[in-house]
PDB file of C-alpha atoms in Angstrom:
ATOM      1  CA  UNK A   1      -0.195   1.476   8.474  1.00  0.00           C
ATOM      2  CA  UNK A   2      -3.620   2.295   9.245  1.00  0.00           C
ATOM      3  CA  UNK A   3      -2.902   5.522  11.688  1.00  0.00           C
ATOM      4  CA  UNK A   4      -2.773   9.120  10.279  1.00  0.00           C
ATOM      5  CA  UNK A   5       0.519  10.202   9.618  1.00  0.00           C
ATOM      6  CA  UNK A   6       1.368  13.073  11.570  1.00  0.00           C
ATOM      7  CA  UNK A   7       5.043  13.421  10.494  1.00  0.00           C
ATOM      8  CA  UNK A   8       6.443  14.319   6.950  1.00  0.00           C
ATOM      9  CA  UNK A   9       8.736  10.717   7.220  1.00  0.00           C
ATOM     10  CA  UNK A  10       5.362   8.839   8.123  1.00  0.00           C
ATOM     11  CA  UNK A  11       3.270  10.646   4.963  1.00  0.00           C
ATOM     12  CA  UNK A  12       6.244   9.886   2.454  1.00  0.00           C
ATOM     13  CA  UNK A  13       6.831   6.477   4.656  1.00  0.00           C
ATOM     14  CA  UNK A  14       3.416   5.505   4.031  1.00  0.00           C
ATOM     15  CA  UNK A  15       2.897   6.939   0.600  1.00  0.00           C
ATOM     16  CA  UNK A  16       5.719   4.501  -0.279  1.00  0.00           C
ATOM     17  CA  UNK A  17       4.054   1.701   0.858  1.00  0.00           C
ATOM     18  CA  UNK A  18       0.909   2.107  -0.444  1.00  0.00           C
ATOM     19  CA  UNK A  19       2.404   2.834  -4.013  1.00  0.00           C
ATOM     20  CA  UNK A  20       4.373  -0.247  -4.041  1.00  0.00           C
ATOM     21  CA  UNK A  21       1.727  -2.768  -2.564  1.00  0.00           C
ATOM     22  CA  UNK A  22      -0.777  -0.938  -5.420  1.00  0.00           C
ATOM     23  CA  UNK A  23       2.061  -2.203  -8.312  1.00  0.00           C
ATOM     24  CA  UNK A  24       2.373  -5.597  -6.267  1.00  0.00           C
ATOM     25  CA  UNK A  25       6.048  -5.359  -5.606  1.00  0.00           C
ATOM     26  CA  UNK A  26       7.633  -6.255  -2.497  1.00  0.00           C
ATOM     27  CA  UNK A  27       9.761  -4.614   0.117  1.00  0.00           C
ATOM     28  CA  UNK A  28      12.435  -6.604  -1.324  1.00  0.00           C
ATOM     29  CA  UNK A  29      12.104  -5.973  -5.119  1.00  0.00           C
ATOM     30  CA  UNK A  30      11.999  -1.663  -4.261  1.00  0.00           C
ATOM     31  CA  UNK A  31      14.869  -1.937  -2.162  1.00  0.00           C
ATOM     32  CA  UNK A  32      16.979  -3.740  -4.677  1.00  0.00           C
ATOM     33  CA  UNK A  33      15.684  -1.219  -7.260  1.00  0.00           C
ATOM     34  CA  UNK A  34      17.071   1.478  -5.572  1.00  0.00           C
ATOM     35  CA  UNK A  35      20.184   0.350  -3.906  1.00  0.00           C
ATOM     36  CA  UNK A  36      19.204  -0.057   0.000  1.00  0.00           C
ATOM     37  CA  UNK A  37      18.420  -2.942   2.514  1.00  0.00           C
ATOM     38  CA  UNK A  38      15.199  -4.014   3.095  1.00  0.00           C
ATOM     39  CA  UNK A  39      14.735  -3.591   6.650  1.00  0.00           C
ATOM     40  CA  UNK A  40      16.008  -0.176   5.637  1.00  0.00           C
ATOM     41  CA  UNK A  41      12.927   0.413   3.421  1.00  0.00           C
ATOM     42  CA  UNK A  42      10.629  -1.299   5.934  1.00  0.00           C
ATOM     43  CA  UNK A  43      12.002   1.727   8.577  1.00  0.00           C
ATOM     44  CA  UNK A  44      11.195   4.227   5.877  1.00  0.00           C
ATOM     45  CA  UNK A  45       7.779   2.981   5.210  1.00  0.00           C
ATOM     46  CA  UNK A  46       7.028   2.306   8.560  1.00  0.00           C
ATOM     47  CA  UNK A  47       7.963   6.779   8.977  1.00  0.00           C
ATOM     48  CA  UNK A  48      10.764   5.501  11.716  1.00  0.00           C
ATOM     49  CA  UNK A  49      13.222   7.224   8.987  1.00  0.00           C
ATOM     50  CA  UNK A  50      12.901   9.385   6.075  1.00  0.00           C
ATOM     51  CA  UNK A  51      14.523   8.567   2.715  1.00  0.00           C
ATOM     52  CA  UNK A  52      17.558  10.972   1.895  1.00  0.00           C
ATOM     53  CA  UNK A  53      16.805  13.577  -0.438  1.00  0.00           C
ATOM     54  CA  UNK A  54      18.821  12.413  -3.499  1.00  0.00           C
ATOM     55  CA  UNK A  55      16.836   9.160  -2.967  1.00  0.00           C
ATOM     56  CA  UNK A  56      13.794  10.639  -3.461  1.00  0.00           C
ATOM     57  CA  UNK A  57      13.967  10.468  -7.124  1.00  0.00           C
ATOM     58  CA  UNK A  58      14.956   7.186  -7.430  1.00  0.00           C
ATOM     59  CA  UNK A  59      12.099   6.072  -4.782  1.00  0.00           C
ATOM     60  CA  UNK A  60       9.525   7.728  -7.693  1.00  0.00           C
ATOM     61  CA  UNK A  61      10.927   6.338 -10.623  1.00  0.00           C
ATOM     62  CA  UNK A  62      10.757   3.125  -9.418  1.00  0.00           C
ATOM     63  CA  UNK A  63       7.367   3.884  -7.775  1.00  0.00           C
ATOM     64  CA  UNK A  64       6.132   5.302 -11.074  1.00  0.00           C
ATOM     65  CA  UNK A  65       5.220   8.795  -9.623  1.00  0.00           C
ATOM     66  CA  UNK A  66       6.251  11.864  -8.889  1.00  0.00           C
ATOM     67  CA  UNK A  67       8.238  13.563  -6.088  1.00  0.00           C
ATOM     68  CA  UNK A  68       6.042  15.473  -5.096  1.00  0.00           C
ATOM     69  CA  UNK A  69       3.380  12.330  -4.710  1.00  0.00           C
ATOM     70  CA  UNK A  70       4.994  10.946  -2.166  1.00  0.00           C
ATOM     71  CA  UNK A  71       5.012  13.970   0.030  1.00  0.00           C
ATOM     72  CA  UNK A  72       0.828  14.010  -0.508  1.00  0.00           C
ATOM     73  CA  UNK A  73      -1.323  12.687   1.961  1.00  0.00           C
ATOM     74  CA  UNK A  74      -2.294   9.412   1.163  1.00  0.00           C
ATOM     75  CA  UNK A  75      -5.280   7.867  -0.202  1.00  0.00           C
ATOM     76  CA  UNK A  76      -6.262   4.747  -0.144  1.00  0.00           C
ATOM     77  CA  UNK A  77      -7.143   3.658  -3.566  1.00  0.00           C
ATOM     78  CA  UNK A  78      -9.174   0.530  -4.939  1.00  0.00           C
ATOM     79  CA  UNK A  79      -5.498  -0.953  -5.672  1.00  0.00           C
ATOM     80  CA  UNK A  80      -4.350  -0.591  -2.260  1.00  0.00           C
ATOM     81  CA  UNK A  81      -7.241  -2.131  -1.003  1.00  0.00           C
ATOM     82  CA  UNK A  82      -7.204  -4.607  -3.470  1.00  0.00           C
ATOM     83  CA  UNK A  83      -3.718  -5.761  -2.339  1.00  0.00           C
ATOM     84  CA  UNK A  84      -4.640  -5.571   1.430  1.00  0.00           C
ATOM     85  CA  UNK A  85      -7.516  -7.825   0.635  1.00  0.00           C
ATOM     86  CA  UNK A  86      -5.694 -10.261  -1.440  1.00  0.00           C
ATOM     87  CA  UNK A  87      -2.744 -10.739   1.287  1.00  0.00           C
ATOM     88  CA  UNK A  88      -5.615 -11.144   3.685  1.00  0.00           C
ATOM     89  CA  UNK A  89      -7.625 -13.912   1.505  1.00  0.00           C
ATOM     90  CA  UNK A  90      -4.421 -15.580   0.929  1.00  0.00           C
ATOM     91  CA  UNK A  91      -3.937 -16.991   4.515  1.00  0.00           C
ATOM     92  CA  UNK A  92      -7.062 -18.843   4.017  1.00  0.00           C
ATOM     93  CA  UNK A  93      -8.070 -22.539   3.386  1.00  0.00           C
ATOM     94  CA  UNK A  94      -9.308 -23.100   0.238  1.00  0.00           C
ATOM     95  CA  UNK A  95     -12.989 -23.575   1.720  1.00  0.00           C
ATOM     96  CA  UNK A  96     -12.760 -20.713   3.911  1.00  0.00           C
ATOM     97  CA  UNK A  97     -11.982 -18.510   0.189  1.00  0.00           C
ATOM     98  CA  UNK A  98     -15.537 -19.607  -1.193  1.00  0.00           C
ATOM     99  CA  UNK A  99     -17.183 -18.628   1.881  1.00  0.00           C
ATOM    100  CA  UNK A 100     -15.533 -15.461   2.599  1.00  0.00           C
ATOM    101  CA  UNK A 101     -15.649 -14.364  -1.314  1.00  0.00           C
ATOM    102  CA  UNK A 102     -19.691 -15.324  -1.118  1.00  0.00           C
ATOM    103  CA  UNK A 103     -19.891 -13.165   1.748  1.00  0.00           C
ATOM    104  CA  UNK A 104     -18.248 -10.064   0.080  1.00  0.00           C
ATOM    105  CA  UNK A 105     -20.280 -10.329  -2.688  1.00  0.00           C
ATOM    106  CA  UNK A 106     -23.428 -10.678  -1.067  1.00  0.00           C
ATOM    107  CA  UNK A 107     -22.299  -7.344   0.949  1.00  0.00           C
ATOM    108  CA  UNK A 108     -21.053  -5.355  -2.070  1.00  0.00           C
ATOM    109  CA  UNK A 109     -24.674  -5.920  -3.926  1.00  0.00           C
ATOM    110  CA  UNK A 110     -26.781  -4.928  -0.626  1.00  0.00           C
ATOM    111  CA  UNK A 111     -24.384  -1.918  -0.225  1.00  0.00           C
ATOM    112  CA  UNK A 112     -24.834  -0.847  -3.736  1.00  0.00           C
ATOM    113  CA  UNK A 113     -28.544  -1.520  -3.973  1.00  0.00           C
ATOM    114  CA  UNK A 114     -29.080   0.298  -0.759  1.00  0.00           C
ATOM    115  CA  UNK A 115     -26.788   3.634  -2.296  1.00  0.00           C
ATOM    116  CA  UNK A 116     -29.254   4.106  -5.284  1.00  0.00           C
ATOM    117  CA  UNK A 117     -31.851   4.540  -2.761  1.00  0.00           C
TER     118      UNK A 117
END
């Protein structure tokens, strides 16, 4: 979900998503959680459906939030980046890891030796 939202179900679909990749839990564990399919959830975090409204409450408790955070636009925190990251590194060889992880670092100390200037 890398587009904008331009629809309330796409801002709470994507809020959703981002929440549960940040606590590492999959499609599967939220929707057993709270009591729907997963394809169902996969719709709602995809914004092709919006959760009912008496679900809402269930969606945050087992999202650890609030209500009203999953109507907020989202931001993409260091955990949700963390988790994109680490889905991404997992399709790798082991060899192509040590590269790619040298790489990163590399970039992240040029980046933040080039901000202090």
């Amino acid at each position: 979900m890398k587009e904008r939202p331009n629809s309330l179900a796409q801002i709470v679909g994507q809020a959703i998503f981002q929440r549960r990749r940040a606590l590492g839990m999959s499609q599967e564990e939220l929707a057993e959680k709270i009591g729907i399919g997963q394809q169902s959830l996969s719709r709602m975090e995809q914004g092709k459906t919006a959760p009912r409204f008496e679900r809402l409450q269930n969606l945050a408790d087992a999202l650890d939030c609030r209500v009203v955070d999953l109507f907020a636009e989202p931001q993409e925190s260091a955990d949700f980046y963390a988790a994109s990251l680490a889905e991404l590194f997992s399709a790798l060889s082991d060899e192509q890891r040590v590269f790619v992880h040298r790489q990163a670092a590399q970039l992240i100390h040029f980046l933040r030796d080039h901000e202090k200037n």
